[in-house]
Amino acid sequence: MNGGLLVAGTTSDAGKSVVTAGICRWLVRQGVKVAPFKAQNMSLNSFVTREGAEIGRAQAMQAQACRIEPTAQMNPVLLKPGGEQSSQVVLLGRPVGEMSARGYHGGRQQGLLGTVLDCLAELRGTYDAVICEGAGSPAEINLRRTDIVNMGIARGARLPVLVVGDIDRGGVFASFFGTVALLSPEDQELVAGFLVNKFRGDVGLLEPGLDMLRDLTGRPAYGVLPFRHGLGIDEEDGLRVSLRGTVRESAVAPPVGEDVLRVAVCAIPLMSNFTDVDALAAEPGVVVRFVDRPEELADADLVVVPGTRGTVRALAWLRERGLADALRARAAEGRPTLGICGGFQILGEHIEDEVESRAGEVPGLGLLPVRVRFAREKTLTRPTGEALGEPVEGYEIHHGVATVGGGEPFLDGCRVGPTWGTHWHGSLESDGFRRAFLREVAAAAGRRFVPAPDTSFAALREEQLDRLGDLIEQHADTDALWRLIESGAPQGLPFIPPGAPA
């Protein structure tokens, strides 16, 4: 078997990442050697592979669904927004420069098609099947000429395409039909059918519409996935984070101790790797929320200043909002704060940045004895160590080089009283360390909170991925899906006018 499939979507956030992970987990449970692939990802949530390459976190989690180690080939192009107009381009795990959207789509992107096709061919030569994820919509006709992630990769590798639509948003039938009808005849030949995501209610009420859609397009629905709370994998787009309720809903047990622990995460601009707090949200009795006003810190037992692609910009935002003063007041009162990566840099005394913002010398909040200088070379590592008497693993993604001038050692950073700072992402996924850290936070906050003794974040992730695999196995036409992956798009699929404009 040397199969493949491209999971496209009618819109961004239609469920492509989740469906891709679900198909991967379903296949691996059938004994198939499978790998994920996304030619181009735009995300501020990234991960470092064991060989020191930076890729999107969604692809890292999809690799976990496949029960394999992630590699740079699974996400050869990563775009990390630095604002509305430009992004850092990461190629095969390494940054190669900043580029405007116009400059990238004006020529650079199309030049990368050969690279992404080579990566896909390498994966297909190693694995029985490769499940590819598209980006946005394949019917973005203004970008089709330079597309390397949707129909461009499908055409280049002759991949069948499954279009996912989020029915919870409404308009899914029009979206399915319109997506196909705006593609060229050559692209339409590869669109095999549809998958409905997030359906609530009686599927029998939907079936007449699916029959009509098949009559109109000549293409079937490969399944209807029901709406499920708490499903998802690590989010991609840090620019679209909701300031409230970003942490996914899940069935969490009641607190072990008498009190809950309230965690406020500062929703700073260009927030990156906000998935760091998922491990906190998984703890029974820990309540996590994202905030953007100083008064929202008043009842927080712990404040987290997360990573960011714009440290100096985020620092200015904290000052403009009054959050900087609130953080200083917390430190003076001995109330806990944790800075991670860019958040760690913000808590320091001084920042020298001629790379990211080119703002030169900027004073930090002065809560930690740390001076930061931005280097052109990006640090990409997977460190291991010990803190609070427990083993810790993490990963680092940053240009800022920190010089620590005091305090107590804390991972690669430092601690002054109940103010902690580190460049390590993912450290809170280490269960023993997380429990020890929360005990310290509870003591400093005066809360009778007790961490659950048996919460395993890795086990919760596995459970989540199995639930996604179950969703595909129970609600998709897996026989038809298997044929599609193995044999490609059916021959003789009809053309739906008008097709792509000339």
Coordinates of C-alpha atoms in Angstrom, one line a residue:
M1 CA 0.0 0.0 0.0
N2 CA 1.3 3.5 -0.9
G3 CA -1.8 5.5 -0.2
G4 CA -2.5 9.1 0.4
L5 CA -5.3 11.6 1.0
L6 CA -5.7 15.4 1.3
V7 CA -8.1 16.6 3.9
A8 CA -9.3 20.0 2.7
G9 CA -11.9 22.3 4.3
T10 CA -14.6 24.7 3.2
T11 CA -13.1 27.3 5.6
S12 CA -10.4 27.8 8.1
D13 CA -11.2 25.9 11.3
A14 CA -13.6 23.6 9.6
G15 CA -12.0 20.6 11.4
K16 CA -9.2 19.6 9.1
S17 CA -6.6 19.1 11.8
V18 CA -9.0 17.1 14.0
V19 CA -10.2 14.9 11.1
T20 CA -6.6 14.3 9.9
A21 CA -5.6 13.2 13.4
G22 CA -8.6 11.0 13.7
I23 CA -8.0 9.3 10.3
C24 CA -4.3 8.8 11.4
R25 CA -5.3 7.2 14.7
W26 CA -7.9 5.0 13.0
L27 CA -5.4 3.8 10.4
V28 CA -2.6 3.1 12.9
R29 CA -5.1 1.0 14.9
Q30 CA -5.7 -1.1 11.7
G31 CA -2.0 -1.8 11.6
V32 CA -1.2 0.8 8.9
K33 CA 2.1 2.6 9.0
V34 CA 0.9 6.1 8.5
A35 CA 2.3 9.7 8.7
P36 CA 0.8 13.2 8.7
F37 CA 1.8 16.0 6.3
K38 CA 1.0 19.7 5.9
A39 CA 2.9 21.4 3.2
Q40 CA 2.5 24.9 4.6
N41 CA 1.2 25.9 8.0
M42 CA 0.6 29.4 9.4
S43 CA 0.8 29.2 13.1
L44 CA 2.2 30.7 16.2
N45 CA 2.0 27.4 18.0
S46 CA 5.0 25.4 17.1
F47 CA 7.1 22.4 18.3
V48 CA 10.7 21.3 18.2
T49 CA 11.5 17.8 16.8
R50 CA 14.2 15.7 18.2
E51 CA 16.6 16.8 15.4
G52 CA 16.0 20.4 16.3
A53 CA 13.5 21.4 13.6
E54 CA 10.6 23.7 14.2
I55 CA 7.2 22.6 12.9
G56 CA 3.5 23.3 13.7
R57 CA 2.2 21.8 16.9
A58 CA -0.8 20.4 15.0
Q59 CA 1.5 18.2 12.9
A60 CA 3.4 17.1 16.1
M61 CA 0.1 16.0 17.6
Q62 CA -0.9 14.3 14.4
A63 CA 2.4 12.4 14.5
Q64 CA 1.5 11.3 18.0
A65 CA -1.8 10.1 16.6
C66 CA 0.3 8.0 14.2
R67 CA 2.5 6.8 17.1
I68 CA 5.7 8.1 15.5
E69 CA 8.2 10.9 16.1
P70 CA 7.5 14.1 14.2
T71 CA 10.0 15.3 11.6
A72 CA 10.6 18.4 9.5
Q73 CA 9.3 16.6 6.4
M74 CA 5.8 16.5 8.0
N75 CA 5.5 20.4 7.8
P76 CA 8.2 21.7 5.5
V77 CA 6.9 25.3 5.4
L78 CA 5.9 27.1 8.6
L79 CA 4.8 30.7 8.5
K80 CA 4.9 32.5 11.9
P81 CA 3.0 35.8 11.8
G82 CA 4.8 38.9 13.2
G83 CA 1.8 41.1 12.5
E84 CA -0.9 41.6 9.9
Q85 CA 1.5 42.2 7.1
S86 CA 4.5 39.9 7.5
S87 CA 5.6 36.4 8.7
Q88 CA 8.8 34.6 9.6
V89 CA 9.3 31.8 7.0
V90 CA 10.6 28.6 8.5
L91 CA 11.8 26.1 5.8
L92 CA 12.5 22.5 6.8
G93 CA 12.5 23.5 10.4
R94 CA 14.8 26.5 10.2
P95 CA 14.0 30.2 9.8
V96 CA 15.1 31.7 6.5
G97 CA 13.8 35.2 6.8
E98 CA 10.8 37.6 7.2
M99 CA 8.5 38.2 4.3
S100 CA 5.4 40.2 3.5
A101 CA 2.3 38.4 2.4
R102 CA 2.5 40.0 -1.0
G103 CA 6.2 39.0 -1.4
Y104 CA 5.5 35.5 -0.3
H105 CA 2.5 34.9 -2.6
G106 CA 4.1 36.9 -5.3
G107 CA 6.7 34.3 -6.1
R108 CA 8.5 32.7 -3.2
Q109 CA 5.6 30.3 -2.3
Q110 CA 5.4 28.8 -5.8
G111 CA 9.1 28.2 -5.8
L112 CA 8.7 26.0 -2.7
L113 CA 6.4 23.5 -4.5
G114 CA 9.3 21.3 -5.5
T115 CA 10.5 21.2 -1.9
V116 CA 7.2 20.2 -0.4
L117 CA 6.6 17.6 -3.1
D118 CA 10.0 16.1 -2.4
C119 CA 9.1 15.9 1.3
L120 CA 5.8 14.3 0.6
A121 CA 7.5 11.8 -1.8
E122 CA 10.0 10.9 0.9
L123 CA 7.2 10.2 3.4
R124 CA 5.2 8.2 0.9
G125 CA 8.3 6.1 0.2
T126 CA 8.6 5.4 4.0
Y127 CA 5.0 4.9 5.1
D128 CA 2.1 2.9 3.9
A129 CA -0.1 6.0 3.8
V130 CA 0.3 9.7 4.3
I131 CA -2.7 11.8 5.4
C132 CA -2.2 15.4 4.3
E133 CA -4.0 18.5 5.7
G134 CA -4.8 21.5 3.6
A135 CA -5.1 25.1 4.7
G136 CA -8.0 27.5 4.6
S137 CA -10.1 26.6 1.6
P138 CA -9.0 25.0 -1.7
A139 CA -11.4 27.5 -3.5
E140 CA -9.3 30.6 -2.6
I141 CA -9.2 31.5 -6.3
N142 CA -7.0 34.6 -5.7
L143 CA -4.2 32.3 -4.4
R144 CA -4.6 29.3 -6.6
R145 CA -1.8 30.2 -9.0
T146 CA 0.8 29.9 -6.2
D147 CA -0.9 27.3 -4.0
I148 CA 1.3 24.6 -2.6
V149 CA -0.9 23.3 0.3
N150 CA -4.3 22.6 -1.2
M151 CA -5.0 21.7 -4.8
G152 CA -1.4 22.5 -5.8
I153 CA -0.1 19.6 -3.7
A154 CA -3.1 17.4 -4.6
R155 CA -2.4 17.9 -8.4
G156 CA 1.4 17.5 -7.9
A157 CA 1.1 14.2 -6.0
R158 CA -2.2 13.0 -7.5
L159 CA -3.9 12.9 -4.1
P160 CA -7.7 12.3 -3.7
V161 CA -9.3 15.2 -1.8
L162 CA -11.9 15.0 1.0
V163 CA -13.6 18.3 1.8
V164 CA -14.6 18.9 5.5
G165 CA -17.4 21.3 6.4
D166 CA -18.4 22.5 9.8
I167 CA -22.2 22.3 9.9
D168 CA -22.3 24.0 13.3
R169 CA -21.5 27.2 11.5
G170 CA -24.4 26.8 9.0
G171 CA -24.4 26.9 5.2
V172 CA -22.5 23.6 4.8
F173 CA -24.3 22.5 1.7
A174 CA -23.7 25.8 -0.1
S175 CA -20.1 25.6 1.1
F176 CA -19.6 22.1 -0.2
F177 CA -21.2 22.9 -3.6
G178 CA -19.4 26.3 -4.0
T179 CA -16.0 24.8 -3.1
V180 CA -16.2 22.3 -5.9
A181 CA -17.8 24.7 -8.4
L182 CA -15.0 27.2 -8.0
L183 CA -12.3 24.7 -8.9
S184 CA -10.9 24.1 -12.4
P185 CA -11.8 20.9 -14.2
E186 CA -8.4 19.4 -13.4
D187 CA -8.8 20.2 -9.7
Q188 CA -12.3 18.9 -9.6
E189 CA -11.2 15.5 -10.9
L190 CA -9.5 15.0 -7.5
V191 CA -12.3 16.1 -5.2
A192 CA -13.8 12.7 -4.2
G193 CA -16.4 13.8 -1.7
F194 CA -17.4 15.4 1.6
L195 CA -17.3 14.9 5.3
V196 CA -19.7 16.8 7.6
N197 CA -18.3 17.9 10.9
K198 CA -19.9 18.9 14.2
F199 CA -23.5 17.8 13.5
R200 CA -26.0 18.0 16.3
G201 CA -29.3 16.1 16.2
D202 CA -30.8 13.3 14.1
V203 CA -28.7 12.3 11.1
G204 CA -31.9 11.2 9.4
L205 CA -32.9 14.8 9.0
L206 CA -29.6 15.5 7.2
E207 CA -29.7 12.6 4.8
P208 CA -32.1 14.2 2.2
G209 CA -29.7 17.1 1.8
L210 CA -26.7 14.7 1.4
D211 CA -28.6 12.8 -1.3
M212 CA -29.3 16.1 -3.1
L213 CA -25.7 17.1 -2.8
R214 CA -24.6 13.9 -4.3
D215 CA -27.1 14.4 -7.2
L216 CA -25.8 17.9 -7.8
T217 CA -22.1 17.1 -7.6
G218 CA -21.8 13.4 -8.3
R219 CA -19.8 13.1 -5.0
P220 CA -20.9 11.3 -1.8
A221 CA -20.5 12.2 1.8
Y222 CA -18.0 10.0 3.5
G223 CA -19.6 10.5 6.9
V224 CA -21.3 12.8 9.4
L225 CA -19.2 13.4 12.6
P226 CA -21.3 14.4 15.6
F227 CA -20.6 17.4 17.7
R228 CA -18.5 16.4 20.7
H229 CA -17.3 18.7 23.6
G230 CA -13.7 18.7 24.4
L231 CA -12.4 17.4 21.1
G232 CA -9.5 19.0 19.3
I233 CA -5.7 19.0 19.0
D234 CA -3.3 21.9 19.6
E235 CA -4.7 25.0 18.0
E236 CA -2.9 26.5 15.0
D237 CA -3.6 30.2 14.8
G238 CA -2.5 32.4 17.7
L239 CA -3.9 35.5 16.0
R240 CA -7.4 34.2 16.3
V241 CA -7.4 33.2 20.0
S242 CA -10.5 34.2 21.9
L243 CA -9.8 36.2 25.0
R244 CA -12.4 34.1 26.9
G245 CA -12.8 30.4 27.1
T246 CA -9.9 29.4 24.9
V247 CA -9.1 26.3 26.9
R248 CA -11.2 23.4 25.5
E249 CA -14.1 22.1 27.4
S250 CA -13.4 18.7 29.0
A251 CA -14.9 16.5 31.7
V252 CA -12.6 17.3 34.7
A253 CA -12.9 15.7 38.1
P254 CA -13.7 17.9 41.1
P255 CA -10.8 19.4 43.1
V256 CA -8.9 17.0 45.5
G257 CA -8.4 19.8 48.1
E258 CA -10.9 22.3 49.6
D259 CA -10.0 25.1 47.2
V260 CA -9.7 25.6 43.4
L261 CA -6.7 27.3 41.9
R262 CA -7.5 30.2 39.6
V263 CA -5.0 30.8 36.7
A264 CA -5.1 34.0 34.6
V265 CA -3.2 34.0 31.3
C266 CA -2.4 37.4 29.8
A267 CA -3.7 37.4 26.2
I268 CA -0.7 39.3 24.9
P269 CA -0.4 40.2 21.1
L270 CA 1.1 37.5 18.8
M271 CA 0.7 35.0 21.6
S272 CA 2.6 31.8 20.8
N273 CA 2.4 28.3 22.3
F274 CA -0.5 29.2 24.5
T275 CA -1.0 25.4 24.6
D276 CA 1.5 25.5 27.5
V277 CA -1.4 26.1 29.8
D278 CA -3.4 23.0 28.6
A279 CA -1.6 20.9 31.2
L280 CA -2.8 23.3 33.9
A281 CA -6.4 23.2 32.6
A282 CA -6.3 19.4 32.7
E283 CA -5.7 19.4 36.5
P284 CA -8.8 18.8 38.6
G285 CA -9.5 22.1 40.5
V286 CA -7.5 24.3 38.2
V287 CA -9.5 27.0 36.4
V288 CA -7.8 28.7 33.5
R289 CA -8.9 31.8 31.7
F290 CA -7.4 34.3 29.3
V291 CA -7.5 37.9 30.3
D292 CA -6.8 41.3 28.9
R293 CA -7.7 43.7 31.8
P294 CA -5.8 44.4 35.0
E295 CA -8.9 43.9 37.2
E296 CA -9.1 40.3 36.0
L297 CA -5.8 39.6 37.8
A298 CA -7.3 40.5 41.2
D299 CA -8.6 37.0 42.1
A300 CA -5.9 35.0 40.2
D301 CA -3.8 32.7 42.3
L302 CA -1.3 32.4 39.4
V303 CA -0.8 34.7 36.4
V304 CA 1.0 33.3 33.3
V305 CA 2.7 35.6 30.9
P306 CA 2.9 33.3 27.8
G307 CA 5.2 33.2 24.8
T308 CA 4.9 35.7 22.0
R309 CA 6.3 36.4 18.5
G310 CA 6.6 40.1 19.5
T311 CA 8.2 40.5 22.9
V312 CA 8.6 44.3 22.7
R313 CA 5.1 44.8 21.3
A314 CA 3.6 42.6 24.0
L315 CA 5.5 44.5 26.7
A316 CA 4.1 47.8 25.3
W317 CA 0.6 46.3 25.3
L318 CA 0.9 45.3 28.9
R319 CA 1.9 48.8 29.8
E320 CA -0.9 50.4 27.8
R321 CA -3.5 48.1 29.4
G322 CA -2.3 48.7 32.9
L323 CA -1.4 45.0 33.2
A324 CA 2.3 45.8 33.7
D325 CA 1.5 47.8 36.9
A326 CA -0.8 45.0 38.1
L327 CA 2.0 42.4 37.6
R328 CA 4.4 44.6 39.5
A329 CA 1.9 45.0 42.3
R330 CA 1.5 41.2 42.5
A331 CA 5.3 40.7 42.8
A332 CA 5.4 43.3 45.6
E333 CA 2.6 41.4 47.4
G334 CA 4.3 38.0 47.0
R335 CA 1.7 36.6 44.6
P336 CA 2.7 34.0 42.0
T337 CA 3.5 34.9 38.4
L338 CA 5.1 32.6 35.7
G339 CA 6.7 33.9 32.5
I340 CA 7.3 31.5 29.7
C341 CA 9.7 32.3 26.8
G342 CA 8.7 35.8 25.6
G343 CA 6.8 36.2 28.9
F344 CA 10.1 35.4 30.8
Q345 CA 11.9 38.0 28.7
I346 CA 9.2 40.6 29.6
L347 CA 9.6 40.0 33.3
G348 CA 13.3 40.8 33.1
E349 CA 15.2 44.0 33.6
H350 CA 16.3 44.9 30.1
I351 CA 15.7 43.8 26.4
E352 CA 18.1 44.6 23.5
D353 CA 16.3 43.8 20.3
E354 CA 17.7 44.5 16.9
V355 CA 16.2 41.4 15.4
E356 CA 12.5 40.9 16.1
S357 CA 11.1 44.4 16.6
R358 CA 14.4 46.4 15.9
A359 CA 13.4 48.6 18.8
G360 CA 16.9 48.6 20.3
E361 CA 17.1 48.9 24.1
V362 CA 13.9 48.6 26.0
P363 CA 13.4 48.3 29.8
G364 CA 11.5 45.2 31.0
L365 CA 9.2 45.0 34.0
G366 CA 12.2 44.4 36.3
L367 CA 10.7 41.5 38.2
L368 CA 13.5 39.1 37.5
P369 CA 17.3 39.8 37.4
V370 CA 17.6 39.0 33.7
R371 CA 18.9 40.8 30.7
V372 CA 17.9 39.7 27.2
R373 CA 19.7 40.2 23.9
F374 CA 18.0 39.0 20.7
A375 CA 20.3 37.0 18.4
R376 CA 19.7 36.4 14.7
E377 CA 20.2 32.6 15.2
K378 CA 17.1 31.0 16.7
T379 CA 17.5 28.6 19.6
L380 CA 15.7 25.3 18.8
T381 CA 16.3 22.6 21.4
R382 CA 14.7 19.9 23.5
P383 CA 16.2 20.3 26.9
T384 CA 15.8 18.0 29.9
G385 CA 16.5 18.8 33.5
E386 CA 15.2 18.9 37.1
A387 CA 13.3 21.6 39.0
L388 CA 11.5 21.5 42.4
G389 CA 13.0 18.0 42.9
E390 CA 11.3 16.6 39.8
P391 CA 12.5 15.6 36.3
V392 CA 11.3 18.0 33.6
E393 CA 11.3 17.9 29.8
G394 CA 10.6 20.9 27.5
Y395 CA 11.4 22.6 24.2
E396 CA 12.9 26.0 23.4
I397 CA 12.0 28.3 20.5
H398 CA 13.4 31.8 20.8
H399 CA 15.8 34.4 19.5
G400 CA 16.2 36.1 22.9
V401 CA 19.4 35.1 24.8
A402 CA 18.9 35.5 28.5
T403 CA 21.7 36.4 31.0
V404 CA 20.6 35.6 34.5
G405 CA 22.1 37.8 37.2
G406 CA 20.6 36.4 40.4
G407 CA 17.7 34.7 42.0
E408 CA 17.3 31.0 42.4
P409 CA 17.9 28.7 39.4
F410 CA 14.7 27.6 37.7
L411 CA 15.1 25.4 34.6
D412 CA 17.2 27.7 32.3
G413 CA 15.8 30.8 33.9
C414 CA 15.4 31.9 37.5
R415 CA 13.0 32.5 40.3
V416 CA 12.6 35.4 42.8
G417 CA 10.1 34.5 45.5
P418 CA 6.9 33.5 43.8
T419 CA 7.9 35.0 40.4
W420 CA 9.3 32.4 38.0
G421 CA 10.7 32.6 34.5
T422 CA 11.9 30.1 31.9
H423 CA 12.3 29.7 28.2
W424 CA 11.1 26.1 28.4
H425 CA 7.8 25.4 26.6
G426 CA 6.0 22.2 27.6
S427 CA 7.5 21.9 31.0
L428 CA 4.1 21.7 32.7
E429 CA 3.4 18.5 30.8
S430 CA 5.9 16.8 33.1
D431 CA 3.4 15.5 35.7
G432 CA 5.6 15.4 38.8
F433 CA 7.0 18.9 38.2
R434 CA 3.6 20.3 37.5
R435 CA 2.2 19.0 40.8
A436 CA 5.2 20.3 42.7
F437 CA 4.8 23.7 41.0
L438 CA 1.1 23.9 41.8
R439 CA 1.8 23.0 45.4
E440 CA 4.2 26.0 45.6
V441 CA 1.7 28.3 43.9
A442 CA -1.1 27.2 46.3
A443 CA 1.1 27.8 49.3
A444 CA 2.1 31.3 48.1
A445 CA -1.5 32.1 47.3
G446 CA -2.8 30.8 50.6
R447 CA -5.1 28.3 48.9
R448 CA -6.0 24.8 50.3
F449 CA -5.5 23.3 46.9
V450 CA -4.1 19.8 46.5
P451 CA -2.9 18.5 43.1
A452 CA -4.5 15.3 42.0
P453 CA -1.9 12.5 42.6
D454 CA -2.7 10.6 39.4
T455 CA -3.3 13.1 36.5
S456 CA -1.2 12.0 33.5
F457 CA -1.1 14.6 30.8
A458 CA 0.3 12.1 28.3
A459 CA -2.5 9.7 29.0
L460 CA -5.1 12.4 28.6
R461 CA -3.6 13.3 25.2
E462 CA -3.7 9.6 24.2
E463 CA -7.3 9.4 25.3
Q464 CA -8.1 12.5 23.2
L465 CA -6.5 11.0 20.1
D466 CA -8.3 7.7 20.7
R467 CA -11.6 9.6 20.9
L468 CA -10.8 11.1 17.5
G469 CA -10.0 7.7 16.0
D470 CA -13.3 6.4 17.5
L471 CA -15.2 9.3 15.8
I472 CA -13.8 8.3 12.4
E473 CA -14.3 4.6 13.0
Q474 CA -17.9 5.0 14.2
H475 CA -19.3 7.8 12.0
A476 CA -17.3 7.7 8.7
D477 CA -17.7 5.2 5.9
T478 CA -14.4 3.6 6.6
D479 CA -14.6 1.1 3.8
A480 CA -15.1 3.9 1.3
L481 CA -12.4 6.0 3.0
W482 CA -9.9 3.0 2.8
R483 CA -10.6 2.6 -0.9
L484 CA -10.0 6.4 -1.4
I485 CA -6.7 6.3 0.4
E486 CA -5.5 3.2 -1.4
S487 CA -6.8 3.8 -4.9
G488 CA -7.2 7.6 -5.3
A489 CA -10.2 9.6 -6.5
P490 CA -12.8 7.7 -8.6
Q491 CA -12.6 8.1 -12.3
G492 CA -15.2 10.1 -14.2
L493 CA -16.3 12.5 -11.5
P494 CA -18.5 15.2 -13.2
F495 CA -17.4 18.8 -13.7
I496 CA -19.5 21.3 -11.8
P497 CA -19.7 24.7 -13.6
P498 CA -18.6 27.4 -13.7
G499 CA -15.2 26.2 -12.5
A500 CA -12.3 28.5 -11.7
P501 CA -12.2 31.9 -13.5
A502 CA -9.5 32.2 -16.2

